[in-house]
Every structure is written in structure tokens, then in C-alpha cells.
Short mmCIF file of C-alpha atoms in Angstrom, two decimals:
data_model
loop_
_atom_site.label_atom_id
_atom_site.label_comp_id
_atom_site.label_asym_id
_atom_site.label_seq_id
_atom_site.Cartn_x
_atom_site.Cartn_y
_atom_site.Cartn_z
CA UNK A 1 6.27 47.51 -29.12
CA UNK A 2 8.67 49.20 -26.72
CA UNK A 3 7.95 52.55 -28.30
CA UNK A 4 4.14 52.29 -27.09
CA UNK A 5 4.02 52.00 -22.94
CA UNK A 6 0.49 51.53 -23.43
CA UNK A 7 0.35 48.07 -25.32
CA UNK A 8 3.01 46.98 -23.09
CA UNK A 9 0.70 46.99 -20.04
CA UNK A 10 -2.14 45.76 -21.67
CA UNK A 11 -0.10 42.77 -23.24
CA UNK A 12 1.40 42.15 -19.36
CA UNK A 13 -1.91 42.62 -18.25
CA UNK A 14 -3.59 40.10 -20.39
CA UNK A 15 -0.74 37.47 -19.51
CA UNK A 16 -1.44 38.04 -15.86
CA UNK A 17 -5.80 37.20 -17.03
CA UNK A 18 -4.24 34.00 -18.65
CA UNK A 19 -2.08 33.11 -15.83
CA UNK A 20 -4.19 33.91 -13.00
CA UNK A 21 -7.96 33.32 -14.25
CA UNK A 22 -7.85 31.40 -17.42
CA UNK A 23 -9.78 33.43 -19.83
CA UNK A 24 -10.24 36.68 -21.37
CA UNK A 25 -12.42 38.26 -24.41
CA UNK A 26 -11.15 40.21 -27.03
CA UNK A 27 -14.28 42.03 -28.63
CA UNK A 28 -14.25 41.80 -33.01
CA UNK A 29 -11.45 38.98 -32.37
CA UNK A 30 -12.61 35.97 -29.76
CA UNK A 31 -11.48 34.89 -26.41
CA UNK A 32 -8.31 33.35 -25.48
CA UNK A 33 -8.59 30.75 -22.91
CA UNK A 34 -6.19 28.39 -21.01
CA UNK A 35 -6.61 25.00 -21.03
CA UNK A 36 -4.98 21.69 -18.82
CA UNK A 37 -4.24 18.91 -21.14
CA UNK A 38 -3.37 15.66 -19.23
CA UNK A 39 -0.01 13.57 -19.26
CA UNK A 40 0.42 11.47 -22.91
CA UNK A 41 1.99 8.23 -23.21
CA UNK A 42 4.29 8.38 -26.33
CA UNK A 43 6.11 5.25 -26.48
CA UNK A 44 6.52 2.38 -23.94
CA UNK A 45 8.81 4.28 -22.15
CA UNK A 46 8.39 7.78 -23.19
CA UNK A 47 5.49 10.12 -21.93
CA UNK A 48 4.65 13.66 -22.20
CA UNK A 49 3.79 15.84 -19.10
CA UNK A 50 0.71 17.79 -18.51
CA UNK A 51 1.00 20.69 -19.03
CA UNK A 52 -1.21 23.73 -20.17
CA UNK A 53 -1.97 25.75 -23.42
CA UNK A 54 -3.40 28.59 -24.90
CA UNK A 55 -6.47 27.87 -27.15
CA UNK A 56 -8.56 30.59 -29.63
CA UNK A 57 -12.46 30.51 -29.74
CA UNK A 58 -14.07 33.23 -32.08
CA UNK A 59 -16.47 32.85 -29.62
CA UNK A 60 -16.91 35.81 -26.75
CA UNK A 61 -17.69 34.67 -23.58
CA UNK A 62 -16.32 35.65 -20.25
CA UNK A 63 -15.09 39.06 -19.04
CA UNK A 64 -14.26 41.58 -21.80
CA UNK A 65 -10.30 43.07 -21.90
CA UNK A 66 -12.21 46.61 -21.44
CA UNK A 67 -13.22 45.57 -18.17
CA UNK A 68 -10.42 44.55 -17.26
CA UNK A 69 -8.26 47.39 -18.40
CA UNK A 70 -11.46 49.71 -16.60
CA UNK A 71 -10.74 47.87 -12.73
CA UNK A 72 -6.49 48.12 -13.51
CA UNK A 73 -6.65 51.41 -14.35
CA UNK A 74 -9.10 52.71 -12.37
CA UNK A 75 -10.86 54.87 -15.09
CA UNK A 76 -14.72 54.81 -16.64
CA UNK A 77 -15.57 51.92 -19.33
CA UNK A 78 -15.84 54.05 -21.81
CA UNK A 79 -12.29 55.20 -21.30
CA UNK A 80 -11.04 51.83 -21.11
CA UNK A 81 -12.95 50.72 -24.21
CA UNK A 82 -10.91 53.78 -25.69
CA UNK A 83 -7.60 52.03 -24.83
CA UNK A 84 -8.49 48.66 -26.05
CA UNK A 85 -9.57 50.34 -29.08
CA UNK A 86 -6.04 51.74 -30.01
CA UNK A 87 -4.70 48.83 -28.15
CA UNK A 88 -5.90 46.55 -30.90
CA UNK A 89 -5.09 48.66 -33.75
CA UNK A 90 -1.78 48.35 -32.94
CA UNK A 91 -1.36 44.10 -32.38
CA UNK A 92 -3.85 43.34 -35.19
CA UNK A 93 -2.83 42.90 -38.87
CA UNK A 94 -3.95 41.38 -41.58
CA UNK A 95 -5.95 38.82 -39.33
CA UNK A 96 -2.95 38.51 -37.60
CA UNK A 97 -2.97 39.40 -33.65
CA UNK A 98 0.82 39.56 -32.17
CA UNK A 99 0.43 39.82 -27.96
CA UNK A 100 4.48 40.44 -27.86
CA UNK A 101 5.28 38.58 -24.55
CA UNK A 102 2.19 36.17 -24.84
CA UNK A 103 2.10 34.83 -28.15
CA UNK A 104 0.64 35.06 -31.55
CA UNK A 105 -3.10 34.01 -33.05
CA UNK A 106 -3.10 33.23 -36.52
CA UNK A 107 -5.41 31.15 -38.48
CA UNK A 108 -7.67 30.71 -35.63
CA UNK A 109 -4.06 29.32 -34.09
CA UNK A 110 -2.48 30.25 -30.64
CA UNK A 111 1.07 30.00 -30.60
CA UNK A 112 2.37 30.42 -27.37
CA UNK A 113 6.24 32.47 -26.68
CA UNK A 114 8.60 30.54 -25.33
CA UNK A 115 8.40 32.75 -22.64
CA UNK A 116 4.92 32.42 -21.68
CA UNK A 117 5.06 28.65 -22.23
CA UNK A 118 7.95 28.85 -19.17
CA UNK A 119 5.46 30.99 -17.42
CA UNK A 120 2.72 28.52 -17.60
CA UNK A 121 4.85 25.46 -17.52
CA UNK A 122 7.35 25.85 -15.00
CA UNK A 123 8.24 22.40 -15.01
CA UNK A 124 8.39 22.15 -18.97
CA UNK A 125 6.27 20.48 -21.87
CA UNK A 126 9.35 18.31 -23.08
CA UNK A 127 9.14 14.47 -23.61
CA UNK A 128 10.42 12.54 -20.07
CA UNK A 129 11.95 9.39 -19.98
CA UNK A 130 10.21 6.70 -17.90
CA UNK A 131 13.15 4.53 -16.08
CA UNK A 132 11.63 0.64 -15.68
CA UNK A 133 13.26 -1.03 -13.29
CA UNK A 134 14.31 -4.54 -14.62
CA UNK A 135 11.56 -7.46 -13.78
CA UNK A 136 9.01 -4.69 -13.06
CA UNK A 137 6.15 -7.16 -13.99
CA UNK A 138 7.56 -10.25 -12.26
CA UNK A 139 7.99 -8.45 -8.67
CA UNK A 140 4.84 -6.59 -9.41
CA UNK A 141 3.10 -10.45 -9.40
CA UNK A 142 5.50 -12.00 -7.01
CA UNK A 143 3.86 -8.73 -4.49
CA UNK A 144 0.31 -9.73 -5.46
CA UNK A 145 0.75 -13.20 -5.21
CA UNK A 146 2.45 -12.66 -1.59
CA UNK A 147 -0.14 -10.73 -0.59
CA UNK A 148 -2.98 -13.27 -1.74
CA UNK A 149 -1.21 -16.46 0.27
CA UNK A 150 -1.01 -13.96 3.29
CA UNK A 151 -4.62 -12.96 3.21
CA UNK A 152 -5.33 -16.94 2.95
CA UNK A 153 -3.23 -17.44 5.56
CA UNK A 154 -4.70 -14.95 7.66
CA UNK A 155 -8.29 -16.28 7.29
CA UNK A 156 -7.17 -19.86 7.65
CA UNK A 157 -5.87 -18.99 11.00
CA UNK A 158 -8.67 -17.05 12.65
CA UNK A 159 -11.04 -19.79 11.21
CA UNK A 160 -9.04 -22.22 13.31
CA UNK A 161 -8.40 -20.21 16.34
CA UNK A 162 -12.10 -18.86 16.48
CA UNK A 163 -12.83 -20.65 19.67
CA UNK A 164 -9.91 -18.38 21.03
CA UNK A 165 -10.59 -14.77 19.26
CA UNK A 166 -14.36 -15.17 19.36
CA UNK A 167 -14.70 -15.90 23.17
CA UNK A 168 -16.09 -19.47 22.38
CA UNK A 169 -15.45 -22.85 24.80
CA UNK A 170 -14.03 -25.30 23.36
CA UNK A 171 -16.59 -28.06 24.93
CA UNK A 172 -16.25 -30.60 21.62
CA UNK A 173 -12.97 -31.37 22.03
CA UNK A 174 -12.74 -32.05 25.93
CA UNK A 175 -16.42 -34.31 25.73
CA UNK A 176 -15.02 -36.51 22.89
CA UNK A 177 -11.49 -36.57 25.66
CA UNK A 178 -13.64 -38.01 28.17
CA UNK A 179 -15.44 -40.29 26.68
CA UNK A 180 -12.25 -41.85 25.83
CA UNK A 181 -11.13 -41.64 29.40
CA UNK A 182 -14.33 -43.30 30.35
CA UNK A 183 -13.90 -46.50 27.66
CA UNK A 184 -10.23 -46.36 28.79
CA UNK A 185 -10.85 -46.80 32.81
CA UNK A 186 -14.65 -47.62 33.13
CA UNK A 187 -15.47 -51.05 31.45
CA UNK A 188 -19.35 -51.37 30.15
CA UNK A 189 -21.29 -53.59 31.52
CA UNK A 190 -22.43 -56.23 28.99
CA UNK A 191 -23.00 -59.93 28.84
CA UNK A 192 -19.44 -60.67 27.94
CA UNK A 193 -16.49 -62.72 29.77
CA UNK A 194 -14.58 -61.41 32.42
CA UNK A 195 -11.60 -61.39 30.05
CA UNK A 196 -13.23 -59.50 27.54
CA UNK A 197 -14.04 -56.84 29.89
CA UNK A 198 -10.34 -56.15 30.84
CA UNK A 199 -8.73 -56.47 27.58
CA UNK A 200 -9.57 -52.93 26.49
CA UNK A 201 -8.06 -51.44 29.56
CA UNK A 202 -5.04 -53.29 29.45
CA UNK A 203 -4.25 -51.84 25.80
CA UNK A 204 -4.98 -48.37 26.41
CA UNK A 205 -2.50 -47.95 29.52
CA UNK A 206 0.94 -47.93 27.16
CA UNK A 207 -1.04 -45.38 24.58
CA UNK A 208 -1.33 -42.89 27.64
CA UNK A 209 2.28 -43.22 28.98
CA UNK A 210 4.63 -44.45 26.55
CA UNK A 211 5.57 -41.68 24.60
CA UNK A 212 5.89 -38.95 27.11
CA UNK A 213 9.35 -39.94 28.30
CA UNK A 214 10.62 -40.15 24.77
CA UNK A 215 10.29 -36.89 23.95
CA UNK A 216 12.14 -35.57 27.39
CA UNK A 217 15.49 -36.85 25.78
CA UNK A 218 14.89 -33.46 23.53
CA UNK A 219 16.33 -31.43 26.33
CA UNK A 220 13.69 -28.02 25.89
CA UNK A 221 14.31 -25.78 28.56
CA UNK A 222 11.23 -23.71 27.49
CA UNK A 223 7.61 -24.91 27.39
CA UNK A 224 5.93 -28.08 26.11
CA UNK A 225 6.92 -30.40 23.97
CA UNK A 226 5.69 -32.13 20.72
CA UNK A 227 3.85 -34.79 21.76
CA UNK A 228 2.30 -32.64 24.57
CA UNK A 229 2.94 -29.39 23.36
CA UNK A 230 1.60 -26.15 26.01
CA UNK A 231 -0.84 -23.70 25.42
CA UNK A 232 -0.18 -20.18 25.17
CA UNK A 233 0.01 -17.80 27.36
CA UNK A 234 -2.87 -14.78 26.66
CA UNK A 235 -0.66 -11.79 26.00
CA UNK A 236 2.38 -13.25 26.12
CA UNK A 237 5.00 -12.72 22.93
CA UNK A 238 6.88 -15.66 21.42
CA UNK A 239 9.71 -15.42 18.58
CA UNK A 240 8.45 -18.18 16.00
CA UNK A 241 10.94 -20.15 14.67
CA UNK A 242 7.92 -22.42 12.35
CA UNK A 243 4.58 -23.33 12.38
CA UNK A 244 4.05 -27.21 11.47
CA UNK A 245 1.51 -29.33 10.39
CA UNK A 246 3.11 -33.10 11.19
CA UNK A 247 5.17 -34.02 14.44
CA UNK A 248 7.91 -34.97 12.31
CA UNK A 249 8.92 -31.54 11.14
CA UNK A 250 8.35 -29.97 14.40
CA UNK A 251 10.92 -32.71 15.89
CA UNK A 252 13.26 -31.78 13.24
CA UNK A 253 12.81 -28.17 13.69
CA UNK A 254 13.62 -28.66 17.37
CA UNK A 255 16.33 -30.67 17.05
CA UNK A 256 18.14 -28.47 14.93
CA UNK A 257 17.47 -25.60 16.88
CA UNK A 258 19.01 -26.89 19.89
CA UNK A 259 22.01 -28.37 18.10
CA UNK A 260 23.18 -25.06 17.04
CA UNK A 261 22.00 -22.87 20.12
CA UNK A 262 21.99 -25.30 23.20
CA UNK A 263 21.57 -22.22 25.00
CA UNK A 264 17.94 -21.40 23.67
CA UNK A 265 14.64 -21.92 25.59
CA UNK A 266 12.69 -23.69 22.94
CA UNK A 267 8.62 -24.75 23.23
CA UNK A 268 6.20 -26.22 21.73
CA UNK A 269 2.88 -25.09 21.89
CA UNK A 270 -0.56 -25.19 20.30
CA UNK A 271 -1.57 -23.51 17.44
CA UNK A 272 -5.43 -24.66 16.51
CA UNK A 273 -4.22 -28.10 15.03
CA UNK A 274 -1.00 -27.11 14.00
CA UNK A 275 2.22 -27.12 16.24
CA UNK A 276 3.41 -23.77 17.15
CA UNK A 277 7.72 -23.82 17.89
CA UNK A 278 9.17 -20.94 19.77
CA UNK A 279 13.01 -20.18 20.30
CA UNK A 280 11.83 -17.11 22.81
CA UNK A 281 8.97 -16.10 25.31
CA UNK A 282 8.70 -13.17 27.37
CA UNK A 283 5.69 -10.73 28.51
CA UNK A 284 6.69 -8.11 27.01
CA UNK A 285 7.10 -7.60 23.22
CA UNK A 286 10.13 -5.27 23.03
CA UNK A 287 12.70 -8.34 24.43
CA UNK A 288 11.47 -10.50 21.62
CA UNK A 289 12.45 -7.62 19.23
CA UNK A 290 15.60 -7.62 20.46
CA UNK A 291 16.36 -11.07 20.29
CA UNK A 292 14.78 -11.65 16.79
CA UNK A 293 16.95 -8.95 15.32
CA UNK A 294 19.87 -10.57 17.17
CA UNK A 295 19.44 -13.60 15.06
CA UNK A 296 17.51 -12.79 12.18
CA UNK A 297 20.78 -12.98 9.58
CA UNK A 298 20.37 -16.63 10.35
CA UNK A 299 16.59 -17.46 10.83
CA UNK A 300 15.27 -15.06 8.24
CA UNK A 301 11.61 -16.51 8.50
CA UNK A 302 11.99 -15.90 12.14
CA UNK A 303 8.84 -13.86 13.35
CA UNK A 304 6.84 -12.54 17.29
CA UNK A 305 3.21 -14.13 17.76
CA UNK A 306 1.66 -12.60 20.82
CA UNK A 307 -0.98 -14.48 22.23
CA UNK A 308 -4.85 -12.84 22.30
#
């Protein structure tokens, strides 16, 4: 088509239509339209990109090429309809129309050049490779599964430190402590012996004492311990070594703890009914950082609470 400057501007200018606005009518032929056609899986680890086409209606609809060629070139309709006129005599044959640059319609067909294809798909139409990583499925559940206990965990904690969050006394606990006190240290008046009278007091006195000075032997140099472990400081950060359930396992937490860094200020304090052990303390969050990064090669659970 080289020899015929006029069909190589309209064949540039219908590319620009396709490229720009998707859709142009060719009157006694159709329209040619552009189309997005979404990404398809081809294998399990194969997939074609989306990408977009060319498609033929013999259907017109839209804006005619005359009108298009009339606004371009800047001449009457009637001129333009002129152009597209000899235009078309010379790309249509034998119900074949050849748009060099574009591509070809044939048998109600579009077949895109490779050229225009580029055009439309910069980033190409071939087949891509999907890399898997290796246990793909078994992380993906290990990752929902984590996230499940967390959220449980999470609940399970505000649920038993409402009284704190929520701005709620805790009156229960400290009636049902003295009432205790007052069995312990008051005796009831009842038609009983003098010696039945005393016996209860005499039995509670070791209960409140004994096992207090056990537990000093532990050496803590920070707060509390587990048999009277503190309460937290409001807005105060802690580096948590564990959070137990049983006396026992805080003990042995402790105890190892101190064996290998006698130089730590460990405490024990309370966490709703659970026992709360700390390696670090300070008001301000960005020591804690410090020293859990220090040490987190060896305590890898090792993570900051701060107090509400």
C-alpha cells in the first residue's frame, strides 16, 4: 500500500480509533471493536495473561470511519465519505478486507498483525509460567491456623482482663478475701466449746505465712513473686519471657531465667488468673525494644506487654 499515501493514513488512523477508543464502523462491511479478555488458567501451573483483541460484528454501531476521517482532516462529510469510498476499494477483495498495519478480516475473522498485537499488548499474549513455592498449601494453613489461635487468644484475654480494659471494680474478688479474713481472725459466736472456737484460727495462721519466705530463696531483683506475684503498673512496658497457667511452670521459668542471666530483674505479676513473668520493666517502651532484640536469638518467644 506504500504507493497510495491516502490508505496509509486512514489504516494509521483507524489503528489509533482501535487503540485509543475501542470501536469504529466500517459502512457495507461492520464494525471492528476491541475487546479485554481476562487472564486463563491453562494448566496447574501455566496461565495466560489478559490481554486484548480485535473482534468483527457485521453489525454498525458506533461512529462511522467517514466521521472520523471528516474531524482528522478537517474537510465536509461528504468529502470524507469520498475518501472512505476509494479507501475501501482499495483494502476490500473478494470479501476479504486487508488494514496493512492492523490486521486482516476474513470470514467474519479478525486477525490481528503482529504488530498491532505489540501495540495493544505491550506486555505480550504468551503463556507465563506460575513459580509455586514448595509447601504453598501447608504454610498457607499453618498462616490461617496462626491467625485463628491468635484471635482466640486475643478474646480470651480481654474476657479475663475486662475488669481492667472496661473500667470495672473488681469488688467479687476482694468481698469473698474478707470474708475469709473474717472466719480466719473473728470466731462466730455459737453454742460450741471454747476449744472449738479456737481451732479454726489456729489452722489458718501457717496458710497465711508459711509460704512467703520460701519463695524469697528465688533471688528476683524485679517485682513480685509467684506465690504473691505484683500487679502491673498502668502504662508501664514489660519484656515477657511466658505467660503460665500453674505455679509450677512459672517457678521453672524463673529459675531458669536467673540461672543463665543472674544479672536480670525478673517479676512476677498478674495476668487475670494466669501468672505473667517478666525479664524487663521500664516506662518507656523503646528500652524494652532494645533489650528484647538484645536477646531475642535466645528467647525467640520473647515479647513487650504494656500495661492499659
Amino acid at each position: 500500500m506504500g504507493n497510495y499515501p491516502m490508505v496509509d493514513q486512514v489504516n494509521k488512523l483507524i489503528g489509533n480509533i482501535l487503540a485509543e477508543r475501542g470501536e469504529v464502523a466500517l459502512p457495507e462491511i461492520g464494525t471492528l471493536s476491541v475487546e479485554r479478555h481476562p487472564a486463563e488458567r491453562l494448566s496447574r501451573s501455566m496461565i495466560k495473561p489478559p490481554c486484548r483483541k480485535v473482534v468483527f460484528t457485521p453489525e454498525i454501531r458506533g461512529k462511522r470511519l467517514a466521521i472520523y476521517i471528516a474531524e482528522a482532516a478537517r474537510c465536509e462529510t461528504a468529502a470524507a465519505e469520498e475518501i472512505y469510498g476509494r479507501w475501501l476499494a482499495r483494502v476490500y477483495a473478494d470479501e476479504v478486507l486487508t488494514i496493512e498495519g492492523i490486521g486482516t478480516l476474513k470470514n467474519k475473522q479478525f486477525i490481528l498483525s503482529a504488530e498491532f498485537d505489540r501495540r495493544l499488548n505491550p506486555q505480550g499474549t504468551g503463556p507465563v509460567k506460575v513459580h509455586r513455592p514448595i509447601g504453598f498449601d501447608w504454610v498457607l494453613w499453618c498462616g490461617v491456623v496462626a491467625i485463628g489461635c491468635g484471635l482466640c487468644f486475643g478474646a480470651y484475654y480481654l474476657y479475663d482482663n475486662r475488669d481492667e480494659y472496661f473500667g470495672v471494680n473488681p469488688v467479687e474478688p476482694i468481698t469473698k478475701v474478707e470474708k475469709m479474713e473474717s472466719v480466719a481472725t473473728t470466731p462466730v459466736e455459737e453454742p460450741v466449746t471454747d476449744s472449738l472456737a479456737t481451732e479454726p484460727a489456729v489452722t489458718e495462721q501457717p496458710v497465711a505465712t508459711e509460704p512467703a519466705p520460701e519463695k524469697e530463696d528465688i533471688l528476683l531483683s524485679g517485682s513480685g513473686t509467684v506465690d504473691a506475684p505484683a500487679k502491673r503498673v498502668s502504662q508501664r512496658s514489660y519484656v515477657v519471657l511466658g505467660v503460665f497457667g500453674s505455679k509450677d511452670n512459672a517457678q521453672r521459668a524463673v529459675e531458669i531465667a536467673h540461672k543463665n542471666h543472674p544479672d536480670w530483674h525478673l517479676g512476677v505479676y498478674r495476668l487475670g488468673e494466669n501468672l505473667l513473668v517478666s525479664a524487663f520493666e521500664s516506662d518507656s517502651e523503646e528500652p524494652c525494644r532494645l533489650f528484647k532484640r538484645a536477646h531475642q536469638a535466645e528467647y525467640r518467644d520473647m515479647w513487650i506487654h504494656k500495661a492499659r
